[in-house]
Coordinates of C-alpha atoms in Angstrom, one line a residue:
Chain S
M1 CA 35.3 -15.1 18.3
R2 CA 34.2 -16.6 21.6
S3 CA 30.8 -15.5 22.7
T4 CA 30.3 -14.4 26.2
R5 CA 27.4 -15.5 28.4
G6 CA 25.8 -12.0 28.0
E7 CA 25.9 -12.4 24.2
R8 CA 24.3 -15.8 24.3
V9 CA 21.4 -14.4 26.3
G10 CA 21.1 -11.5 23.9
S11 CA 21.1 -13.8 21.0
F12 CA 18.3 -15.8 22.6
F13 CA 16.2 -12.7 23.0
I14 CA 16.9 -11.6 19.4
H15 CA 15.7 -15.0 18.1
L16 CA 12.6 -14.9 20.4
F17 CA 11.6 -11.4 19.3
V18 CA 12.0 -12.1 15.6
L19 CA 10.1 -15.4 16.0
L20 CA 7.2 -13.7 17.8
F21 CA 6.9 -10.9 15.3
A22 CA 7.0 -13.5 12.5
L23 CA 4.2 -15.5 14.2
A24 CA 2.1 -12.3 14.7
C25 CA 2.3 -11.8 11.0
L26 CA 1.0 -15.3 10.2
I27 CA -1.6 -15.9 12.9
P28 CA -4.3 -13.8 11.4
F29 CA -4.0 -15.8 8.2
V30 CA -4.4 -19.0 10.1
M31 CA -7.5 -17.6 11.7
V32 CA -9.0 -16.7 8.3
I33 CA -8.3 -20.1 6.8
V34 CA -9.7 -22.0 9.8
V35 CA -12.8 -19.9 10.1
S36 CA -13.5 -20.3 6.4
F37 CA -13.8 -24.1 7.0
T38 CA -15.9 -23.8 10.2
E39 CA -19.6 -24.4 10.6
E40 CA -21.6 -21.2 10.9
K41 CA -23.2 -22.4 14.2
A42 CA -19.8 -23.0 15.7
I43 CA -18.6 -19.5 14.8
T44 CA -21.7 -17.9 16.5
L45 CA -21.1 -20.1 19.5
N46 CA -17.3 -19.8 20.0
G47 CA -16.4 -16.7 18.0
Y48 CA -13.4 -16.6 15.7
S49 CA -10.7 -18.9 16.7
L50 CA -7.5 -20.7 15.5
F51 CA -8.9 -24.2 15.8
T52 CA -12.2 -25.9 15.4
T53 CA -13.9 -29.3 15.8
H54 CA -16.8 -28.5 13.5
W55 CA -15.3 -28.5 10.0
S56 CA -17.5 -27.6 7.1
T57 CA -17.1 -26.7 3.5
A58 CA -20.5 -25.0 3.2
A59 CA -19.0 -21.6 2.5
Y60 CA -16.9 -22.9 -0.4
K61 CA -19.9 -24.8 -1.8
M62 CA -21.9 -21.5 -1.7
M63 CA -19.0 -19.6 -3.3
F64 CA -18.8 -22.0 -6.3
G65 CA -22.6 -22.5 -6.4
K66 CA -24.8 -21.2 -9.1
N67 CA -25.9 -17.9 -7.7
S68 CA -22.4 -16.9 -6.6
A69 CA -20.9 -13.7 -8.0
V70 CA -17.4 -14.8 -7.0
P71 CA -16.3 -16.7 -10.2
R72 CA -17.3 -13.8 -12.3
S73 CA -15.4 -11.3 -10.2
Y74 CA -12.4 -13.5 -10.3
G75 CA -12.5 -13.3 -14.0
V76 CA -12.8 -9.5 -14.0
T77 CA -9.9 -9.1 -11.6
T78 CA -7.7 -11.5 -13.5
L79 CA -8.4 -9.8 -16.8
A80 CA -7.8 -6.3 -15.3
T81 CA -4.6 -7.5 -13.7
V82 CA -3.1 -9.2 -16.7
A83 CA -4.0 -6.5 -19.2
G84 CA -3.3 -3.7 -16.9
T85 CA 0.1 -5.0 -15.9
F86 CA 1.1 -5.6 -19.5
I87 CA 0.0 -2.1 -20.7
A88 CA 1.4 -0.3 -17.7
T89 CA 4.8 -2.1 -18.0
L90 CA 5.0 -1.4 -21.7
I91 CA 4.4 2.3 -21.2
T92 CA 6.7 2.5 -18.2
F93 CA 9.5 0.8 -20.1
G94 CA 8.9 3.1 -23.2
A95 CA 8.9 6.3 -21.2
G96 CA 11.8 5.3 -18.9
Y97 CA 13.9 4.2 -21.9
T98 CA 13.2 7.4 -23.8
L99 CA 14.1 9.6 -20.9
A100 CA 17.4 7.8 -20.5
N101 CA 18.2 8.0 -24.2
K102 CA 20.8 10.6 -24.9
Q103 CA 19.3 11.3 -28.3
C104 CA 16.0 12.5 -26.8
R105 CA 16.5 16.3 -26.8
Y106 CA 14.0 17.4 -24.3
R107 CA 14.5 14.6 -21.8
N108 CA 15.3 16.8 -18.8
G109 CA 12.3 18.9 -19.4
L110 CA 10.2 15.8 -19.8
S111 CA 11.6 14.3 -16.6
L112 CA 10.6 17.4 -14.7
Y113 CA 7.2 17.3 -16.2
F114 CA 6.7 13.7 -15.1
Y115 CA 8.2 14.5 -11.7
F116 CA 5.8 17.4 -11.2
T117 CA 2.8 15.1 -11.6
M118 CA 4.4 12.9 -9.0
V119 CA 4.5 15.5 -6.3
F120 CA 1.6 17.7 -7.3
S121 CA -1.5 15.8 -8.2
A122 CA -4.7 17.7 -8.8
G123 CA -6.6 15.1 -6.9
L124 CA -9.8 13.1 -7.0
V125 CA -12.2 15.3 -8.9
P126 CA -10.2 15.8 -12.1
W127 CA -9.2 12.1 -12.0
Y128 CA -12.8 11.1 -11.9
M129 CA -13.9 13.5 -14.6
V130 CA -11.1 12.6 -17.0
S131 CA -11.8 8.9 -16.4
K132 CA -15.4 9.4 -17.2
A133 CA -14.7 11.6 -20.2
I134 CA -12.5 9.0 -21.8
G135 CA -15.2 6.3 -21.3
A136 CA -13.5 4.4 -18.5
Y137 CA -16.7 4.1 -16.5
D138 CA -18.6 0.9 -15.6
N139 CA -16.5 -1.3 -17.8
I140 CA -13.3 -3.2 -17.7
W141 CA -11.3 -0.1 -18.8
A142 CA -12.3 1.7 -15.6
L143 CA -10.2 -0.9 -13.7
I144 CA -7.2 -0.6 -16.1
I145 CA -6.7 2.8 -17.6
P146 CA -7.2 5.3 -14.7
S147 CA -4.5 3.5 -12.7
L148 CA -2.0 3.9 -15.4
M149 CA -1.7 7.6 -14.8
F150 CA -0.2 7.2 -11.3
S151 CA 3.1 5.6 -11.8
P152 CA 6.0 7.9 -12.6
F153 CA 8.0 6.4 -9.8
N154 CA 8.4 3.1 -11.7
M155 CA 9.4 5.0 -14.8
F156 CA 12.3 6.6 -12.9
L157 CA 13.4 3.2 -11.7
V158 CA 13.6 2.1 -15.4
R159 CA 15.3 5.4 -16.4
N160 CA 18.0 5.0 -13.7
F161 CA 18.6 1.4 -14.7
V162 CA 18.9 2.2 -18.4
N163 CA 21.3 5.0 -17.5
G164 CA 23.6 2.4 -15.9
I165 CA 23.9 0.6 -19.3
P166 CA 27.0 1.8 -21.3
E167 CA 26.1 4.3 -24.0
A168 CA 28.4 2.4 -26.5
L169 CA 25.9 -0.4 -26.8
N170 CA 23.4 1.9 -28.4
E171 CA 26.0 3.3 -30.8
S172 CA 27.4 -0.1 -31.9
A173 CA 23.8 -1.4 -32.5
R174 CA 23.2 1.7 -34.7
I175 CA 26.4 1.1 -36.7
D176 CA 25.3 -2.5 -37.2
G177 CA 22.1 -1.1 -38.8
A178 CA 19.5 -1.6 -36.1
G179 CA 16.5 0.7 -36.1
E180 CA 15.1 2.6 -33.1
M181 CA 12.5 -0.1 -32.3
R182 CA 15.0 -2.9 -32.6
I183 CA 17.4 -1.2 -30.3
A184 CA 14.7 -0.5 -27.7
F185 CA 13.0 -3.9 -27.7
Q186 CA 15.7 -6.4 -28.8
I187 CA 18.7 -5.0 -27.1
Y188 CA 17.7 -2.9 -24.1
L189 CA 14.5 -4.7 -23.1
P190 CA 16.3 -8.0 -22.4
L191 CA 19.0 -6.2 -20.4
C192 CA 16.3 -4.5 -18.3
K193 CA 14.8 -7.8 -17.2
P194 CA 15.7 -7.6 -13.5
V195 CA 14.1 -4.1 -13.1
L196 CA 11.1 -5.0 -15.3
A197 CA 10.4 -8.1 -13.2
T198 CA 10.1 -6.0 -10.1
I199 CA 7.9 -3.4 -11.9
V200 CA 5.6 -6.2 -13.3
L201 CA 5.2 -7.4 -9.7
F202 CA 4.5 -3.9 -8.3
Y203 CA 1.8 -3.4 -11.0
A204 CA 0.3 -6.9 -10.7
I205 CA 0.0 -6.6 -6.9
G206 CA -1.4 -3.1 -7.3
Y207 CA -4.0 -4.1 -9.8
W208 CA -5.0 -7.2 -7.9
N209 CA -5.5 -5.4 -4.6
N210 CA -7.1 -2.3 -6.0
Y211 CA -10.6 -1.5 -4.9
F212 CA -10.5 2.2 -5.2
N213 CA -11.2 2.3 -8.9
A214 CA -14.2 0.2 -8.4
V215 CA -15.5 2.3 -5.6
M216 CA -15.3 5.4 -7.8
L217 CA -16.0 4.2 -11.3
I218 CA -18.0 1.0 -11.2
T219 CA -21.7 0.9 -10.3
D220 CA -22.6 -2.2 -12.3
R221 CA -22.4 -5.2 -9.9
K222 CA -21.4 -7.5 -12.8
M223 CA -18.2 -5.5 -13.3
Y224 CA -17.1 -5.7 -9.6
P225 CA -13.5 -6.9 -9.2
L226 CA -12.9 -9.4 -6.3
Q227 CA -11.7 -6.8 -3.8
M228 CA -14.8 -4.7 -4.4
L229 CA -17.0 -7.7 -4.1
L230 CA -15.3 -8.5 -0.8
F231 CA -15.7 -5.0 0.3
Q232 CA -19.4 -5.1 -0.3
I233 CA -19.8 -8.7 0.8
Q234 CA -22.4 -8.0 3.5
S235 CA -24.9 -6.9 1.0
E236 CA -23.7 -9.5 -1.4
I237 CA -24.4 -12.3 1.1
T238 CA -27.9 -11.0 1.7
A239 CA -28.6 -10.9 -2.0
M240 CA -27.3 -14.4 -2.6
S241 CA -29.1 -15.9 0.4
K242 CA -32.4 -14.7 -1.1
L243 CA -31.8 -16.9 -4.1
M244 CA -31.1 -19.9 -2.0
S245 CA -33.3 -22.8 -1.0
G246 CA -34.9 -23.9 2.3
A247 CA -32.4 -24.8 5.0
E248 CA -29.5 -22.8 3.6
R249 CA -31.6 -19.7 3.3
A250 CA -32.5 -19.8 7.0
N251 CA -28.9 -19.8 8.1
P252 CA -26.4 -18.9 5.4
P253 CA -22.7 -19.3 6.3
K254 CA -22.1 -15.6 6.5
E255 CA -18.9 -15.3 8.5
A256 CA -17.4 -18.4 6.9
F257 CA -18.3 -17.1 3.5
K258 CA -16.5 -13.8 4.2
M259 CA -13.4 -15.7 5.2
A260 CA -13.6 -18.2 2.3
T261 CA -13.8 -15.3 -0.2
S262 CA -10.8 -13.7 1.5
V263 CA -8.9 -17.0 1.2
V264 CA -9.7 -17.3 -2.5
T265 CA -8.7 -13.7 -3.1
M266 CA -5.4 -14.3 -1.4
G267 CA -4.9 -17.6 -3.2
P268 CA -2.7 -16.4 -6.2
I269 CA -0.6 -14.3 -3.9
I270 CA 0.1 -17.2 -1.6
L271 CA 0.9 -19.5 -4.5
L272 CA 3.2 -17.0 -6.2
Y273 CA 4.7 -15.9 -2.9
P274 CA 8.2 -17.4 -3.1
F275 CA 8.6 -15.8 -6.6
L276 CA 7.2 -12.5 -5.4
Q277 CA 9.5 -12.3 -2.5
K278 CA 12.6 -12.9 -4.4
Y279 CA 12.0 -10.1 -7.0
F280 CA 10.6 -7.7 -4.5
V281 CA 13.6 -7.9 -2.4
K282 CA 15.9 -7.5 -5.4
G283 CA 13.9 -4.5 -6.7
M284 CA 13.9 -2.8 -3.4
V285 CA 17.7 -3.1 -3.3
I286 CA 18.0 -1.7 -6.9
G287 CA 15.8 1.2 -5.9
A288 CA 17.6 1.8 -2.6
V289 CA 21.0 1.9 -4.1
K290 CA 20.0 4.7 -6.4
G291 CA 17.7 6.3 -3.8
Chain G
M1 CA -3.5 16.5 -18.4
T2 CA -5.7 16.8 -15.3
L3 CA -4.3 20.2 -14.2
P4 CA -6.7 22.5 -16.0
Y5 CA -9.5 21.1 -13.9
I6 CA -8.1 23.0 -10.9
A7 CA -10.1 25.9 -12.2
I8 CA -13.2 24.1 -10.9
A9 CA -12.1 24.9 -7.3
F10 CA -12.8 28.6 -8.0
E11 CA -16.1 28.1 -9.7
K12 CA -19.7 27.1 -9.0
F13 CA -19.5 24.0 -11.0
N14 CA -22.4 22.9 -13.2
Y15 CA -22.2 19.8 -15.3
K16 CA -23.8 21.5 -18.3
T17 CA -21.3 24.3 -18.6
G18 CA -18.4 22.2 -17.5
I19 CA -15.1 23.8 -16.9
R20 CA -16.4 27.2 -18.0
S21 CA -18.8 27.6 -15.0
P22 CA -19.3 30.9 -13.2
F23 CA -16.3 32.2 -11.3
V24 CA -16.9 32.5 -7.5
G25 CA -13.4 33.3 -6.2
L26 CA -12.5 31.6 -2.9
D27 CA -16.1 30.8 -1.8
N28 CA -15.4 27.0 -1.9
F29 CA -12.3 27.4 0.3
T30 CA -14.1 29.5 2.9
S31 CA -16.9 27.1 3.2
F32 CA -14.4 24.3 3.8
F33 CA -12.4 26.2 6.4
K34 CA -15.5 27.3 8.2
S35 CA -16.6 23.7 8.8
S36 CA -15.5 21.9 11.9
W37 CA -14.0 19.1 9.8
A38 CA -11.3 21.3 8.2
W39 CA -9.2 21.3 11.4
A40 CA -10.2 17.7 12.4
V41 CA -9.1 16.1 9.2
T42 CA -5.9 18.1 9.0
R43 CA -5.0 17.1 12.5
N44 CA -5.9 13.4 12.0
T45 CA -3.8 13.2 8.8
L46 CA -0.8 14.8 10.5
V47 CA -1.1 12.8 13.8
I48 CA -1.6 9.5 12.0
N49 CA 1.2 10.0 9.6
F50 CA 3.6 11.2 12.3
L51 CA 2.8 8.1 14.3
F52 CA 3.4 5.9 11.3
L53 CA 6.6 7.7 10.4
I54 CA 8.2 7.6 13.9
F55 CA 7.2 4.1 15.0
G56 CA 7.3 2.7 11.5
T57 CA 10.9 3.8 11.1
F58 CA 11.8 2.6 14.6
F59 CA 10.4 -0.9 14.0
A60 CA 11.8 -1.2 10.5
I61 CA 15.3 -0.4 11.8
L62 CA 14.9 -2.6 14.9
I63 CA 13.9 -5.6 12.7
A64 CA 16.7 -5.0 10.3
L65 CA 19.2 -4.8 13.1
L66 CA 17.8 -8.0 14.7
L67 CA 17.7 -9.9 11.4
N68 CA 21.3 -8.9 10.8
E69 CA 22.4 -10.5 14.0
I70 CA 20.8 -13.9 13.1
R71 CA 23.3 -16.3 11.7
N72 CA 21.0 -19.3 11.3
K73 CA 20.1 -19.0 7.6
P74 CA 16.9 -21.2 7.4
F75 CA 15.5 -19.4 10.4
L76 CA 16.3 -16.0 8.9
K77 CA 14.7 -16.9 5.6
L78 CA 11.6 -18.3 7.2
T79 CA 11.0 -15.4 9.6
Q80 CA 11.7 -12.8 6.9
S81 CA 9.3 -14.4 4.5
A82 CA 6.6 -14.4 7.2
M83 CA 7.2 -10.7 8.0
L84 CA 7.0 -9.7 4.4
F85 CA 3.8 -11.5 3.8
P86 CA 1.2 -9.0 5.1
F87 CA 2.6 -6.4 2.8
F88 CA 1.0 -8.2 -0.2
I89 CA -2.4 -8.5 1.2
S90 CA -5.1 -6.0 0.4
W91 CA -6.5 -3.7 3.1
V92 CA -10.0 -5.1 2.5
I93 CA -8.9 -8.5 3.7
V94 CA -6.9 -6.9 6.6
S95 CA -10.1 -5.1 7.6
Y96 CA -11.9 -8.5 7.9
M97 CA -9.1 -9.9 9.9
L98 CA -9.3 -7.0 12.2
Q99 CA -13.1 -7.6 12.6
G100 CA -12.3 -11.2 13.4
L101 CA -10.0 -10.1 16.2
L102 CA -11.8 -7.1 17.6
G103 CA -15.5 -7.7 16.8
T104 CA -17.8 -7.3 19.7
A105 CA -19.8 -10.5 19.2
N106 CA -17.4 -13.0 17.7
G107 CA -14.0 -11.3 17.9
M108 CA -11.2 -13.5 19.2
I109 CA -9.9 -10.8 21.6
N110 CA -13.3 -10.2 23.1
R111 CA -13.9 -13.9 23.5
L112 CA -10.5 -14.2 25.3
I113 CA -11.3 -11.2 27.6
E114 CA -14.6 -12.8 28.4
S115 CA -13.2 -16.2 29.2
L116 CA -10.8 -14.5 31.5
G117 CA -13.7 -13.0 33.3
G118 CA -13.6 -9.5 31.9
A119 CA -16.3 -7.5 30.1
R120 CA -16.4 -7.2 26.3
I121 CA -14.9 -4.1 24.8
N122 CA -16.7 -2.4 22.0
F123 CA -13.7 -1.4 19.9
Y124 CA -15.7 -0.2 16.9
S125 CA -17.5 2.5 18.8
T126 CA -14.7 3.8 21.0
P127 CA -12.6 6.3 19.2
S128 CA -9.8 6.4 21.7
Y129 CA -8.6 2.9 20.8
W130 CA -8.1 3.8 17.2
Y131 CA -4.8 5.6 17.0
P132 CA -3.0 2.6 18.6
I133 CA -5.0 0.2 16.4
L134 CA -4.1 2.0 13.2
L135 CA -0.5 2.2 14.3
I136 CA -0.2 -1.5 15.0
L137 CA -1.9 -2.3 11.7
N138 CA 0.5 -0.1 9.8
I139 CA 3.6 -1.7 11.6
W140 CA 2.2 -5.2 11.1
K141 CA 1.7 -4.7 7.4
N142 CA 4.7 -2.6 6.4
A143 CA 7.6 -3.1 8.9
G144 CA 8.8 -6.3 7.2
Y145 CA 8.9 -4.6 3.9
N146 CA 10.5 -1.4 5.1
S147 CA 13.2 -3.3 6.9
I148 CA 14.5 -4.6 3.6
I149 CA 15.9 -1.2 2.7
Y150 CA 17.6 -0.9 6.0
L151 CA 18.9 -4.4 5.9
A152 CA 20.4 -3.7 2.5
A153 CA 22.1 -0.7 3.9
I154 CA 23.4 -2.6 6.9
T155 CA 24.7 -5.4 4.6
G156 CA 26.6 -2.8 2.6
I157 CA 28.6 -1.7 5.6
D158 CA 32.3 -2.6 5.4
E159 CA 33.0 -5.7 7.4
S160 CA 36.5 -4.5 8.4
I161 CA 35.0 -1.7 10.5
Y162 CA 33.3 -4.3 12.7
E163 CA 36.5 -6.3 13.0
A164 CA 38.4 -3.2 14.1
A165 CA 35.7 -2.4 16.6
A166 CA 35.7 -6.0 17.9
I167 CA 39.5 -6.0 18.3
D168 CA 39.2 -2.7 20.3
G169 CA 36.9 -4.6 22.7
A170 CA 33.4 -3.5 21.5
T171 CA 30.7 -6.0 22.4
R172 CA 28.0 -6.8 20.0
F173 CA 25.6 -4.3 21.5
K174 CA 28.2 -1.6 21.4
R175 CA 29.0 -2.4 17.8
I176 CA 25.4 -1.8 16.9
I177 CA 25.2 1.5 18.8
Y178 CA 28.5 3.0 17.7
V179 CA 29.1 1.5 14.3
T180 CA 25.8 0.4 12.6
L181 CA 23.5 3.1 13.7
P182 CA 25.8 6.1 12.8
L183 CA 26.4 4.6 9.4
L184 CA 22.7 4.2 8.8
I185 CA 21.9 7.9 9.5
P186 CA 22.1 9.0 5.8
T187 CA 19.6 6.3 4.8
I188 CA 17.3 7.1 7.7
S189 CA 17.4 10.8 6.9
V190 CA 16.7 10.4 3.3
L191 CA 13.8 8.0 3.8
T192 CA 12.4 10.1 6.6
L193 CA 12.5 13.3 4.7
M194 CA 10.8 11.6 1.7
S195 CA 8.0 10.5 4.0
I196 CA 7.7 14.0 5.5
G197 CA 6.9 15.1 2.0
R198 CA 4.0 12.7 1.9
I199 CA 2.8 13.5 5.4
F200 CA -0.2 15.5 4.1
Y201 CA -1.6 12.5 2.2
G202 CA -3.5 9.8 4.1
D203 CA -3.5 6.2 2.9
F204 CA -7.0 6.0 1.4
G205 CA -6.8 2.3 0.7
M206 CA -6.1 1.6 4.3
M207 CA -8.4 4.2 6.0
Y208 CA -11.4 3.6 3.9
A209 CA -11.2 -0.2 4.1
I210 CA -10.8 -0.1 7.9
V211 CA -13.0 2.8 8.9
R212 CA -15.6 2.7 6.2
D213 CA -18.6 4.7 7.2
N214 CA -18.3 4.1 10.9
A215 CA -19.3 7.5 12.2
S216 CA -18.3 6.8 15.8
I217 CA -14.6 6.5 15.0
M218 CA -14.5 9.1 12.2
P219 CA -13.6 12.0 14.5
I220 CA -10.3 10.3 15.0
A221 CA -9.7 8.4 11.8
E222 CA -11.1 10.6 9.1
V223 CA -8.1 11.8 7.0
I224 CA -8.1 14.4 4.2
D225 CA -8.2 11.7 1.5
T226 CA -11.2 10.0 2.9
Y227 CA -12.9 13.3 3.6
V228 CA -12.4 14.4 0.1
F229 CA -14.0 11.2 -1.1
R230 CA -16.9 11.4 1.2
T231 CA -17.6 15.0 0.3
F232 CA -17.7 14.1 -3.3
K233 CA -19.9 11.1 -2.7
N234 CA -22.3 12.8 -0.4
T235 CA -22.6 16.3 -1.8
G236 CA -21.7 15.5 -5.4
N237 CA -20.3 19.0 -5.5
P238 CA -17.1 18.9 -7.6
S239 CA -16.2 22.5 -6.8
L240 CA -16.1 22.0 -3.0
T241 CA -14.3 18.7 -3.4
M242 CA -11.7 20.2 -5.7
A243 CA -11.1 23.1 -3.3
I244 CA -10.3 20.6 -0.5
G245 CA -8.1 18.6 -2.8
L246 CA -6.3 21.7 -3.9
Y247 CA -5.6 22.7 -0.3
Q248 CA -4.1 19.3 0.2
S249 CA -2.0 19.4 -2.9
I250 CA -0.6 22.8 -2.2
V251 CA 0.4 22.2 1.4
G252 CA 1.7 18.8 0.3
F253 CA 3.7 20.3 -2.5
I254 CA 5.3 22.9 -0.1
L255 CA 6.2 20.1 2.2
V256 CA 7.8 18.0 -0.5
Y257 CA 9.7 21.0 -1.8
T258 CA 11.0 22.0 1.6
S259 CA 12.0 18.6 2.6
N260 CA 13.8 18.1 -0.7
R261 CA 15.7 21.3 -0.2
I262 CA 16.8 20.1 3.2
V263 CA 18.0 16.7 1.8
R264 CA 19.8 18.4 -1.1
R265 CA 21.6 20.7 1.4
Y266 CA 22.9 17.9 3.6
Y267 CA 22.9 14.7 1.5
P268 CA 23.1 15.8 -2.2
D269 CA 23.0 12.1 -3.3
G270 CA 19.6 11.6 -1.7
A271 CA 17.8 14.5 -3.2
L272 CA 15.0 13.8 -5.6
F273 CA 15.4 16.9 -7.8

């Protein structure tokens, strides 16, 4: 097809608009990274900016220094994310697989039950009370367990995926003498890899970025996950600067520290990004096809 | 599992007696609806979600259509990756970026205004700026992600329809208007109706990270979810909080149910139940 002059102009504007939007999505991140490496005096003088001549790593030194709460929070978040993602995925797969299994007699009733919790949630107060009653308060479980209750959507993703696998597979495995557990975990689990990869990512991102559980259920500063620490960073900086010596105490790198902590918090997401993007796009398409 | 706790909404809750506290009927609901916040938070939730829904959908489709026109593969991949990136970042970090841009003392935008000879704008104490700011944030964070679904739907359209249209003399713009958009309508309707079902729920993670306890923008930006949380934190009264939460759940449920009925009527494939 020969393109007309009008179409070439149109094509130019399409590229321009897409490029501008893409840049707008990245520029704030450049700002965060640059400011995290800027001297505090330069920030007060010039404000936030995209370039600087006064480089400094003071904020990072402070972050990995002895009085810093960041490394500990990093551990808390990592533990909650890994454990939470594993448990949540296991439960989601188990429930989704069972609901798709033709031998489960009450599966329609059960689906409806799960679905009902998805559209009608009792809200904050019961969530808080149940979490507290089961002991998920002020400890690592508070960051893991209460989030498990909120994910029937992913379960339906698994159910729909398992529904797409031919029934005959289950029967032939049974005839060959495989037990229920073996069928579920050795035959169906590997087949569900594409959808599970997506779910793992949904959960992992959810756990990593979650600060709501900490706002509600954590009072002990030692158990703060990263996002919560970041959320409270103003008071955190004040507390830390009291423990510092002489010169640093007078002018702690406040703004730079905020940005440096943000950078460190985003770190794993940036590193895993190519991988994340691939599976997210795939999962979205799986979900969209089935609606 | 949590449903029996609804009873608390009709009681004067006491931590000693727990769920068997004295019954007070609708008292908790009347005290909520009498307060000036009842109307304000309902309006804010609806306005903010409608803005997000309309402009969010518009931008997601626009981006999907534009991306679909790009033939340069590396450029497409790079820009799409950039657009998707904000989706993965937590609202807490986004709130600091926003402060970096809009802050009165150090913010990039205020420094820019000043260097151009203007006066600094105090964004964080002027409520009228906040509907647009929240809208831009929402589009910035989610448009790239939402466009994936639309792009998938567009890619699924049969290529021969475009060829036929091209032979009949349709320009690229006309092909978008008369072929792509009509074929996208089912997807758009289903997704829109699904969001209408959620229109009574604010995005707590977003609103609380951005607004926090800033009283001067609260009249605009306080949504039901943040209000429920604040009531619980400030009064510590589970009964009142539960009543507000229940009001949200019931209206929300009616909206989900109705929108699902409509979907089922017109696009049976898209219905959720």
